[in-house]
Coordinates of N, CA, C and O in Angstrom, one line a residue:
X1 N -54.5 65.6 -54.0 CA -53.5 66.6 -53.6 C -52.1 66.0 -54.1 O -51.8 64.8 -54.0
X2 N -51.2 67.2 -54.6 CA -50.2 66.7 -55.4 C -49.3 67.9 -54.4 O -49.8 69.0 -54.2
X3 N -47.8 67.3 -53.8 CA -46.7 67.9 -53.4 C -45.7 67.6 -54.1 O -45.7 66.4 -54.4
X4 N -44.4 68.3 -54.7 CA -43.4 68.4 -54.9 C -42.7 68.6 -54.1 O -42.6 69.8 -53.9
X5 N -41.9 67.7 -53.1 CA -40.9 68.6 -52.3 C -39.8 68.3 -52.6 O -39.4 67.2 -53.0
X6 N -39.1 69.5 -52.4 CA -37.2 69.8 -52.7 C -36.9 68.8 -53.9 O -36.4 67.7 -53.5
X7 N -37.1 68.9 -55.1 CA -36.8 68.2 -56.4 C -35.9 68.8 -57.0 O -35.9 70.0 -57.3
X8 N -35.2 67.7 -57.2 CA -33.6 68.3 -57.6 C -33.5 67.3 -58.4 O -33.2 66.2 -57.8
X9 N -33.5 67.3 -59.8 CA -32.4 66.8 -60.5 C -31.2 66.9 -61.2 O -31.1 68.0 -61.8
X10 N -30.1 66.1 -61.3 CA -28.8 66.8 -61.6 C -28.6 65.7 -62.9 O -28.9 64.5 -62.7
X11 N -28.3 66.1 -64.0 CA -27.5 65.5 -65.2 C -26.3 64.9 -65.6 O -26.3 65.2 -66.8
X12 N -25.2 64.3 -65.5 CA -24.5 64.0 -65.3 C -23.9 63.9 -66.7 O -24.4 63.1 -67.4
X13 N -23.0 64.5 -67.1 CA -22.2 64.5 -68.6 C -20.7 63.8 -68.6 O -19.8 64.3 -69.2
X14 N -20.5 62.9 -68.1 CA -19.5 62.5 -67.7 C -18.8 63.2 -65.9 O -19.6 63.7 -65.1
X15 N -17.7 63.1 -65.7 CA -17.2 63.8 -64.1 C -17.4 65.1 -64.1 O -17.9 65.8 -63.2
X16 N -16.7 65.8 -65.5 CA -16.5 67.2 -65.8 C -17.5 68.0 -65.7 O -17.5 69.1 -65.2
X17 N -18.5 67.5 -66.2 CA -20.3 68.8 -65.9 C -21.1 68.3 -65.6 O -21.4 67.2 -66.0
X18 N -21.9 69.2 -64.8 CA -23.3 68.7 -64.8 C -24.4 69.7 -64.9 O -24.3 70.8 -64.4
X19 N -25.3 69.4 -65.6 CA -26.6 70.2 -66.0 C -27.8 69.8 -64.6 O -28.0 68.7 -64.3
X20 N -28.4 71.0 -63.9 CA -29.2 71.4 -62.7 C -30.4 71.3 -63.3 O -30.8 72.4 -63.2
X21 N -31.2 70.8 -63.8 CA -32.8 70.3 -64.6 C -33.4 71.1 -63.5 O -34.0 72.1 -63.8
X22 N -33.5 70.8 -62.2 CA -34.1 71.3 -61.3 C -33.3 71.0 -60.2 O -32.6 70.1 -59.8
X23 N -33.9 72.2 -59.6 CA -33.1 72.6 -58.0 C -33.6 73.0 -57.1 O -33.5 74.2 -56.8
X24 N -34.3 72.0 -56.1 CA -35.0 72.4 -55.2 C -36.3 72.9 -55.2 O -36.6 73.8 -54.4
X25 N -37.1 72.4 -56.0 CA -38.5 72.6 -56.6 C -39.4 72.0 -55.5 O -39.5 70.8 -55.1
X26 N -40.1 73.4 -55.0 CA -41.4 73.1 -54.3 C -42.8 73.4 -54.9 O -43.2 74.4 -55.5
X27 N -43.4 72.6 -54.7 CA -45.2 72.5 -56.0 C -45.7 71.9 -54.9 O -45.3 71.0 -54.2
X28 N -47.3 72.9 -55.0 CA -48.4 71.5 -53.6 C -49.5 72.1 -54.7 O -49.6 73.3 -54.9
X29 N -50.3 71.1 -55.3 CA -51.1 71.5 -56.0 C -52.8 70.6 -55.1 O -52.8 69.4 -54.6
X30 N -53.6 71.2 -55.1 CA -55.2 70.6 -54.6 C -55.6 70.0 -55.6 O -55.3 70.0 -56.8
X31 N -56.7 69.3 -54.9 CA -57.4 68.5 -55.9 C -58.3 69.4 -57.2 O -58.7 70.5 -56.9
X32 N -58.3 69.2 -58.0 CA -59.2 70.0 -59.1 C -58.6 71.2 -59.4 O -58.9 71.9 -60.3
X33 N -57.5 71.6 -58.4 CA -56.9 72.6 -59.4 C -56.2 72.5 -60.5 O -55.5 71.5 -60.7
X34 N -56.0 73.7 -61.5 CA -55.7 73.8 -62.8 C -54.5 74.5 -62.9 O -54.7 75.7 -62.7
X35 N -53.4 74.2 -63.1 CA -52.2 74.6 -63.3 C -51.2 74.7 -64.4 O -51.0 73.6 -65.0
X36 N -50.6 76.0 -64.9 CA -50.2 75.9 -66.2 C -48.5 75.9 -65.6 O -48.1 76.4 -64.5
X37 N -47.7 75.0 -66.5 CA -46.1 75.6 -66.0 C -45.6 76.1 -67.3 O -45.7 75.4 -68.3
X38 N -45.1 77.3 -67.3 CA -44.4 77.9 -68.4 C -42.8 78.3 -68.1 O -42.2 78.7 -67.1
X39 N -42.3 78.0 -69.6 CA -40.8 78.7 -68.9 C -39.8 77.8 -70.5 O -40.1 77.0 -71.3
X40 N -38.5 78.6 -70.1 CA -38.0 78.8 -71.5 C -37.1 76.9 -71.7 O -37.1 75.8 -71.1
X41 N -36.8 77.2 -72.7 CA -35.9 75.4 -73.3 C -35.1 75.1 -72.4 O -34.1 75.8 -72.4
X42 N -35.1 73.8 -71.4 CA -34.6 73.9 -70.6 C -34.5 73.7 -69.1 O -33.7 73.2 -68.3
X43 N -35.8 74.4 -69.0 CA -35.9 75.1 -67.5 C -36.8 74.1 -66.6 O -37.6 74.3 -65.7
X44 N -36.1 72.8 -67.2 CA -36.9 71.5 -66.8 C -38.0 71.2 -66.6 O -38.4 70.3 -65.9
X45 N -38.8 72.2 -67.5 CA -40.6 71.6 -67.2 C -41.1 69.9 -67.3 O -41.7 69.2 -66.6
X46 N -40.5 69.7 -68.5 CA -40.3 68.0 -68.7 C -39.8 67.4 -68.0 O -40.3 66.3 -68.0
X47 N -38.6 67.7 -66.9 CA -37.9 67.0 -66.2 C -38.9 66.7 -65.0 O -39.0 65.7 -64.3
X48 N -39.8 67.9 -65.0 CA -40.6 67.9 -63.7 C -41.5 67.1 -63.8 O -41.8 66.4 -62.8
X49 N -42.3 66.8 -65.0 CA -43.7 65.8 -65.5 C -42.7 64.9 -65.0 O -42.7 64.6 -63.8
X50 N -42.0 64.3 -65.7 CA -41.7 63.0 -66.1 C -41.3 62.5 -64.7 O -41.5 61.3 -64.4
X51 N -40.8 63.5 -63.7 CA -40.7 62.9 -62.3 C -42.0 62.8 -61.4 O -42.3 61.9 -60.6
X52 N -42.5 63.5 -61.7 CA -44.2 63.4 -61.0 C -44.9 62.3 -61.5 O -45.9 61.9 -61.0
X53 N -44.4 61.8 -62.6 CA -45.2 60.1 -63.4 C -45.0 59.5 -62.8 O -45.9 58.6 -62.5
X54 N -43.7 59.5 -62.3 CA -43.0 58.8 -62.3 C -41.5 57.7 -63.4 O -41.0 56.6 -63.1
X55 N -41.2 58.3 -64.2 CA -40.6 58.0 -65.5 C -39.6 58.4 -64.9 O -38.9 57.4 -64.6
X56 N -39.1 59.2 -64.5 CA -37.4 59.6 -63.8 C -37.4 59.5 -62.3 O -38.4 59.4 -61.5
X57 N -36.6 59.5 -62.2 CA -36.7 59.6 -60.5 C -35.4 60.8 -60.1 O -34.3 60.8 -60.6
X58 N -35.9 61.7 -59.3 CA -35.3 63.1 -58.8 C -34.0 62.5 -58.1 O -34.1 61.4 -57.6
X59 N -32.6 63.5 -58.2 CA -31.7 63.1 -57.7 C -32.0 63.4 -56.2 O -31.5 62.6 -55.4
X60 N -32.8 64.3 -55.6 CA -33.2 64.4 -54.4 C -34.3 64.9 -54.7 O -34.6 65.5 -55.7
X61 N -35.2 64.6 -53.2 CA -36.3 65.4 -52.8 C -37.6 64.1 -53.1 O -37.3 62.9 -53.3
X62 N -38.8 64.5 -53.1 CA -40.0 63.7 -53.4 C -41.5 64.2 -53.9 O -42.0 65.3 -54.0
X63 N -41.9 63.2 -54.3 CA -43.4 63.5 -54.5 C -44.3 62.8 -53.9 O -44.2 61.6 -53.8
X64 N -45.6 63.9 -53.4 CA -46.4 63.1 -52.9 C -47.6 63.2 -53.3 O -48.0 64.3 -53.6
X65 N -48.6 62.0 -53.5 CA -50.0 62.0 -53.6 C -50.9 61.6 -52.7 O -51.2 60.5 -52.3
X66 N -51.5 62.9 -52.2 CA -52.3 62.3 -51.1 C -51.7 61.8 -49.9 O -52.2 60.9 -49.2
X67 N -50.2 62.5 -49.7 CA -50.0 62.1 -48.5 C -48.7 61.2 -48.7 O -47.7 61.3 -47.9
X68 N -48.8 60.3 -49.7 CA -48.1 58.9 -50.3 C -47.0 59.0 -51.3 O -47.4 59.5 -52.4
X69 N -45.7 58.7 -51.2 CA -44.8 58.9 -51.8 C -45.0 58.2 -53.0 O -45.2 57.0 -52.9
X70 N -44.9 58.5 -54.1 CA -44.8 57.9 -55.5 C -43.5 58.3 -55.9 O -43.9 59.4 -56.4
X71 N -42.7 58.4 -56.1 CA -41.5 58.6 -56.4 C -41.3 57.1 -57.0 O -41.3 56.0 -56.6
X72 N -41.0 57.8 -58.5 CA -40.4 56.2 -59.3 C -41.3 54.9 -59.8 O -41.0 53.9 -60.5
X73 N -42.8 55.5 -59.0 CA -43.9 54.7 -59.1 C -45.3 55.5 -60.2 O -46.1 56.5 -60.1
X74 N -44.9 54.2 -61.7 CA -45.8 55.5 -62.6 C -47.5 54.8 -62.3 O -47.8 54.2 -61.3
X75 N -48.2 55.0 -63.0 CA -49.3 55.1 -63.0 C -50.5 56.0 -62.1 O -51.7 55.8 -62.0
X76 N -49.6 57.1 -61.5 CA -50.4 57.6 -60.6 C -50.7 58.5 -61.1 O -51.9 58.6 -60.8
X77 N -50.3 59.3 -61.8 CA -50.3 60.8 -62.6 C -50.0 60.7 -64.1 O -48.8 60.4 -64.4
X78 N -50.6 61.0 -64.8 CA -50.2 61.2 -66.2 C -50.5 62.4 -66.6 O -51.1 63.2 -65.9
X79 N -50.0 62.8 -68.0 CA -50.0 63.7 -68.7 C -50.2 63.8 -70.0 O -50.0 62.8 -70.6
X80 N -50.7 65.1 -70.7 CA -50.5 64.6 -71.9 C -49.5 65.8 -72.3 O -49.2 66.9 -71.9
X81 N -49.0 64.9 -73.7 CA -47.9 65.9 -74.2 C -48.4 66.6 -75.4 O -49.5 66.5 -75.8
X82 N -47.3 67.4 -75.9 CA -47.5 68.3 -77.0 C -47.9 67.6 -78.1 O -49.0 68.0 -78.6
X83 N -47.4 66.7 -78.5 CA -47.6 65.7 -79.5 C -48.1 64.8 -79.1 O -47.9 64.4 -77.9
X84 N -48.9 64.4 -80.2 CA -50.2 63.4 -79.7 C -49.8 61.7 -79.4 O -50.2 61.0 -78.5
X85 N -48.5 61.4 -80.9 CA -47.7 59.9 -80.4 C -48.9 59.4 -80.7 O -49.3 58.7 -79.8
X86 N -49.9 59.4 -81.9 CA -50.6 58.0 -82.2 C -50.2 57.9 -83.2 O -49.8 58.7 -84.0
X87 N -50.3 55.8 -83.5 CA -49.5 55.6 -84.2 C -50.6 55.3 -85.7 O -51.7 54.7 -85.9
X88 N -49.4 56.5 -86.9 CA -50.1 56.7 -87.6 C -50.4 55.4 -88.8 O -50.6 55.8 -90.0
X89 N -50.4 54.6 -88.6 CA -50.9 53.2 -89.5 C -52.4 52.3 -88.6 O -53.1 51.3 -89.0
X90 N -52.5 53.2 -87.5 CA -53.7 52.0 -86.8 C -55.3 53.5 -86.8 O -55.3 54.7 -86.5
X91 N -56.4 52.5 -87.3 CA -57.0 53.7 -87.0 C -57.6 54.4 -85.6 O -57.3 53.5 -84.7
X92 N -57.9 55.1 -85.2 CA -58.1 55.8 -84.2 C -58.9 55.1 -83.0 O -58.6 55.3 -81.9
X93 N -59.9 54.3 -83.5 CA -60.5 53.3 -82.7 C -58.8 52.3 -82.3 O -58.2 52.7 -81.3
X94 N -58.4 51.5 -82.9 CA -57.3 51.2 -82.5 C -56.2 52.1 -82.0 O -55.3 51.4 -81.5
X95 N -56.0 53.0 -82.0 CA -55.0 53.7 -81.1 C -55.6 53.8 -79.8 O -55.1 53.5 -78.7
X96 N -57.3 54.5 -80.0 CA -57.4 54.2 -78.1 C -57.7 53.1 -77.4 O -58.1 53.1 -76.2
X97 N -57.6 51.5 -78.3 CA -57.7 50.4 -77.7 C -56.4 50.3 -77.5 O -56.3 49.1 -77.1
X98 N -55.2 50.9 -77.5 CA -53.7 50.2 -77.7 C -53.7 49.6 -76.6 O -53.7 48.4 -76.6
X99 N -53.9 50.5 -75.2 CA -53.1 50.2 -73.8 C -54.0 48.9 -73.3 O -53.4 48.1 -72.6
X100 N -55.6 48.8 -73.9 CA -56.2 47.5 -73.1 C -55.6 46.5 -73.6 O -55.2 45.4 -73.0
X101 N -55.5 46.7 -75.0 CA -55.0 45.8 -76.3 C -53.6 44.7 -75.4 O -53.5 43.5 -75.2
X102 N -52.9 45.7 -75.2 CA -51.8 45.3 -74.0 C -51.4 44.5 -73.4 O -50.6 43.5 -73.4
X103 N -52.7 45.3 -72.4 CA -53.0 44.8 -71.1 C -53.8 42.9 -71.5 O -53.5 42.1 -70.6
X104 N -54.3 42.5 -72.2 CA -54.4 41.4 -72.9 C -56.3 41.4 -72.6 O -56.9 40.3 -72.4
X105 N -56.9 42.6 -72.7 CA -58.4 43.0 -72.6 C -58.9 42.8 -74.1 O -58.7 43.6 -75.0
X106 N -59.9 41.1 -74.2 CA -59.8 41.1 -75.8 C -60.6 42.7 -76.3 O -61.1 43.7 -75.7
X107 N -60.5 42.2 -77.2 CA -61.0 43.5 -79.1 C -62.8 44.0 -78.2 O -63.1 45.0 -77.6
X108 N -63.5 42.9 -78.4 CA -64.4 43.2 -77.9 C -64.9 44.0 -77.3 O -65.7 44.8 -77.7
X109 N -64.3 43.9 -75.8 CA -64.6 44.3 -74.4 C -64.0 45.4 -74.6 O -64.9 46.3 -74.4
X110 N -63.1 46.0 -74.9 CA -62.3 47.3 -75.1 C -63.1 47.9 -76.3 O -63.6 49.0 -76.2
X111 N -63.2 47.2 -77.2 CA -64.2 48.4 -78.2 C -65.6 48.7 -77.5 O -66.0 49.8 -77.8
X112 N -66.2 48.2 -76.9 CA -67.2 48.1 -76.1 C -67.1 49.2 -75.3 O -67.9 50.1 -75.4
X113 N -66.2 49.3 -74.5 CA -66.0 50.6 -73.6 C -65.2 52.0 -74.2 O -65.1 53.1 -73.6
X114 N -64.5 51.7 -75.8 CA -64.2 53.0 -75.9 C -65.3 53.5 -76.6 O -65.3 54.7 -76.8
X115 N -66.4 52.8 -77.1 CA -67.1 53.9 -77.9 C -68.0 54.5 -77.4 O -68.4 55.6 -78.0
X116 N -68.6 54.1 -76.5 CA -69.3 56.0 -75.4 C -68.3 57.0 -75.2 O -68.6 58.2 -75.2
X117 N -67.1 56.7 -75.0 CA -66.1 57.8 -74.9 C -65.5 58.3 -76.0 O -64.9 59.4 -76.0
X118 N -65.6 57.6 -76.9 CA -65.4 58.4 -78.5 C -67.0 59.3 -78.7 O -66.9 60.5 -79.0
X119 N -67.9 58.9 -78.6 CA -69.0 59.8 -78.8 C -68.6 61.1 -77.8 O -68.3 62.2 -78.3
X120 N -68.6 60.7 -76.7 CA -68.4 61.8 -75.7 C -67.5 63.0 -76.0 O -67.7 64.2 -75.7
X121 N -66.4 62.6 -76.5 CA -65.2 63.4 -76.7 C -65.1 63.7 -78.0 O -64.1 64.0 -78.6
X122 N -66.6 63.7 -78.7 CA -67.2 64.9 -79.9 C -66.1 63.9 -81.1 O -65.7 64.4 -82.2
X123 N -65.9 62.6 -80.8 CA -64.9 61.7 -82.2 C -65.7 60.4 -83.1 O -65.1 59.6 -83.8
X124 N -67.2 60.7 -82.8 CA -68.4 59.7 -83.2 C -68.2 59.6 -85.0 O -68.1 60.6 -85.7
X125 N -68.2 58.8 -85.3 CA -67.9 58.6 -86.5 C -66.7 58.6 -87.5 O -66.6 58.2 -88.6
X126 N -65.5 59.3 -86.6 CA -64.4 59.2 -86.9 C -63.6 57.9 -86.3 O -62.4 57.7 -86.7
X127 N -64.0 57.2 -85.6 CA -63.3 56.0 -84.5 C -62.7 54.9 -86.2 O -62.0 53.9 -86.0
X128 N -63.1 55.0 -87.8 CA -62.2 54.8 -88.7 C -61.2 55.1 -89.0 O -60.2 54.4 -89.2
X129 N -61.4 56.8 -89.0 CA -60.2 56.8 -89.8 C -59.0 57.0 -89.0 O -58.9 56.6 -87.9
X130 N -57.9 57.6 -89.8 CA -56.8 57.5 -89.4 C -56.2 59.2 -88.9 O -56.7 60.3 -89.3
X131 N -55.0 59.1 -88.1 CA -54.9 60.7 -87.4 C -54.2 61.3 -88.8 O -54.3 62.5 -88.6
X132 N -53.7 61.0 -90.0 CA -53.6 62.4 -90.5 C -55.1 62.7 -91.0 O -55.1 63.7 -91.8
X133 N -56.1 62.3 -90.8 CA -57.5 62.6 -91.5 C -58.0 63.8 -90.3 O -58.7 64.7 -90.6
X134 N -57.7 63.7 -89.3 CA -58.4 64.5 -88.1 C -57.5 65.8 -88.0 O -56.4 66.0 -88.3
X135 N -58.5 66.8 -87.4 CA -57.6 67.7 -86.7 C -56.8 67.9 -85.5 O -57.3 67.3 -84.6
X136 N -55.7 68.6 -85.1 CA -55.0 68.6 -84.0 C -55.8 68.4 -83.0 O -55.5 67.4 -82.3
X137 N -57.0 69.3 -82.7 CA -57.5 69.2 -81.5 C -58.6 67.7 -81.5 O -59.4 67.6 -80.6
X138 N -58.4 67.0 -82.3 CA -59.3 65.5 -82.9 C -58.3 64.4 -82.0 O -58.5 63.6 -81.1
X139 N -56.9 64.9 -82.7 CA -55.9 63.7 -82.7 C -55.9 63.8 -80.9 O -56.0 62.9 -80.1
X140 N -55.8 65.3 -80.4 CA -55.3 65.4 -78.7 C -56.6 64.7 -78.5 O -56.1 63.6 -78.3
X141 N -57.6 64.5 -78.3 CA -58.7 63.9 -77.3 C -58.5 62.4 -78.3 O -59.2 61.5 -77.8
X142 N -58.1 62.3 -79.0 CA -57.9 60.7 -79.2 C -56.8 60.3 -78.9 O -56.5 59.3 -79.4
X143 N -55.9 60.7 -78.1 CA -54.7 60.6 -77.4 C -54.9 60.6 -76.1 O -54.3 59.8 -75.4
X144 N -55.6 61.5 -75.5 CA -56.2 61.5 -74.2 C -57.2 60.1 -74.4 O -56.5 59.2 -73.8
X145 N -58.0 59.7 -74.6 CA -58.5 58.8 -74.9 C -58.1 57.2 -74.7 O -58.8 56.3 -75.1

């Protein structure tokens, strides 16, 4: 279970203006539900992810998980974005090892675990090449990935 309460962010442009990203945003979403947010350039849908990651932190108000404030604390919630952000010189097998890669999980043990989930996610035989070779909807589950 995911709550938004009273999220407010404010922009600060120097003293003289400020931009309202959001103002007072209430969201309680259930487990397994599926939720679309739509709305024009602006209207802080990004403002809102990036504070539910945790990546920003709201000028007021909170988020809860399960009860549990994460506010400012990422790893609880992710997202994926419009763009996929893989990087296009590593091949695809290596883009979905990046984050164990990282984390200091040798070559092995991570190739080991992504490739049932490259079969799974319909990318079996592609874990060579590279993302301008795939299609859009190739590159998003190798980003999800």
């Amino acid at each position: 279970m995911l709550d938004v309460k009273q999220a407010t962010k404010v922009f600060s442009a120097g003293t003289a203006s400020e931009h309202h990203a959001l103002n007072g945003l209430n969201l309680h979403l259930d487990e397994g539900e599926f939720v679309t947010i739509i709305g024009s350039n602006g209207a802080g849908k990004s403002t809102l992810f990036n504070i539910i990651a945790g990546l920003t932190l709201p000028t007021e108000g909170d988020v809860l998980a399960d009860g549990q404030s994460i506010v400012g604390r990422s790893g609880y919630v992710g997202y994926m974005l419009q763009k996929d952000l893989l990087l296009p010189w590593r091949s695809i097998l290596d883009n979905i090892i990046l984050g164990m890669e990282v984390r200091g999980v040798p070559r092995t043990q991570a190739v080991a675990k992504a490739m049932p989930l490259i079969e799974k996610y319909g990318l079996k035989g592609f874990d060579g090449h590279h993302p301008s070779e795939l299609s859009g909807g190739m590159r998003q589950r190798a980003a999800l990935l």
